[in-house]
Short mmCIF file of C-alpha atoms and ligand atoms in Angstrom, two decimals:
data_model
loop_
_atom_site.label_atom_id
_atom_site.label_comp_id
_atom_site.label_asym_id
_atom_site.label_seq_id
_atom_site.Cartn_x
_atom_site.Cartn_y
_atom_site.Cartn_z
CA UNK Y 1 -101.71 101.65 24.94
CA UNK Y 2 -98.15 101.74 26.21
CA UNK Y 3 -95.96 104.51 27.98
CA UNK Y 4 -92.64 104.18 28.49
CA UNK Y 5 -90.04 106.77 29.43
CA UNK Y 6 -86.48 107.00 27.74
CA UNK Y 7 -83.38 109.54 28.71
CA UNK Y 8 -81.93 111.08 25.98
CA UNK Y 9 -78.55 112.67 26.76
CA UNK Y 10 -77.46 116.04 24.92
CA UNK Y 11 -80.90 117.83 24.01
CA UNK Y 12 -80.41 121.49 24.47
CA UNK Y 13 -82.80 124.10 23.12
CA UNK Y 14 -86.38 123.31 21.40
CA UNK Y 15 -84.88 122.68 18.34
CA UNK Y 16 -83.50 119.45 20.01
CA UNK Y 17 -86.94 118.42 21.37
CA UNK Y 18 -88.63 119.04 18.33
CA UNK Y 19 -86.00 116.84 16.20
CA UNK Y 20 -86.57 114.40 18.66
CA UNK Y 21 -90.07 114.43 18.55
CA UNK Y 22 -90.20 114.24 14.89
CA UNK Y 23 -88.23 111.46 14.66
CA UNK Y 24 -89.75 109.16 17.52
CA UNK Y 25 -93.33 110.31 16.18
CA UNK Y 26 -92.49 108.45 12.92
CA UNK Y 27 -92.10 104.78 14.44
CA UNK Y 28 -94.78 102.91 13.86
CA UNK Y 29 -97.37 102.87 16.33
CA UNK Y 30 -96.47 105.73 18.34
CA UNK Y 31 -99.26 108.05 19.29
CA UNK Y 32 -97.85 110.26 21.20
CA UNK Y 33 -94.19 111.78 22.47
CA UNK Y 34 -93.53 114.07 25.22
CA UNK Y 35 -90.17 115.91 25.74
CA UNK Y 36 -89.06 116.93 28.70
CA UNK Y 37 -86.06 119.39 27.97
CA UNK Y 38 -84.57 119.82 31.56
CA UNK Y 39 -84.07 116.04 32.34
CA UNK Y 40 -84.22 114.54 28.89
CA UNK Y 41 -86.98 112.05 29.57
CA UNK Y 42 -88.90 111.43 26.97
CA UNK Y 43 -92.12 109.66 27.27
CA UNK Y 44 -93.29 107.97 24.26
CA UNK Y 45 -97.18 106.74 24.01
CA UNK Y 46 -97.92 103.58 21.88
CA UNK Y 47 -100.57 101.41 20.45
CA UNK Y 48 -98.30 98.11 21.08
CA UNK Y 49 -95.24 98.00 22.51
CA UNK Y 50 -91.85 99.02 20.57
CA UNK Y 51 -88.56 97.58 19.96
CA UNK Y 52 -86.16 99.61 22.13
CA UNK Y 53 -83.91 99.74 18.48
CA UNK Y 54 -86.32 101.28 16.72
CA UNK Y 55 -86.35 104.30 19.80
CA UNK Y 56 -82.61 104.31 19.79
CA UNK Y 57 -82.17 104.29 15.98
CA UNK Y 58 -85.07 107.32 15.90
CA UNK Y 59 -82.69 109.42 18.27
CA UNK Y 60 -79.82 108.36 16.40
CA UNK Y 61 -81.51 109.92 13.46
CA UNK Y 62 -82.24 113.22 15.55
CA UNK Y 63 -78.52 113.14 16.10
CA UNK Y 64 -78.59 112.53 20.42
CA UNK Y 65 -78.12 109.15 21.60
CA UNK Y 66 -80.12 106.51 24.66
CA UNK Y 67 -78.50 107.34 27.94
CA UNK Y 68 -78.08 104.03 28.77
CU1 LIG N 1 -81.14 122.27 20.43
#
């Protein structure tokens, strides 16, 4: 298992962190993904470890972007 934590930039309201969460669940290997709302740091669980692109182009998809 692998955790890593990623900033998102722009989530606002539980709607964000659930279209967030939805998105990043669907990757491939993830097991779990925790949103933290206040800071944006979500925390991503995996079986293996995942191509940053992949996270970035799940966000994208949720319509927030990496904070780089
Ligand atoms: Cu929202």
């Amino acid at each position: 298992m692998t955790t890593r934590t990623y900033r998102v930039s722009g989530m606002t309201c539980g709607h964000c962190v659930s279209a967030v969460t939805r998105e990043v669940e669907a990757i491939d290997g993830v097991q779990d993904v925790q949103v933290e709302l206040s800071t944006g740091d979500v925390t991503v669980t995996s079986s293996r470890a995942l191509d940053d692109r992949a996270v970035a182009a799940a966000v994208d998809e949720a319509g927030y972007q990496l904070a780089s």
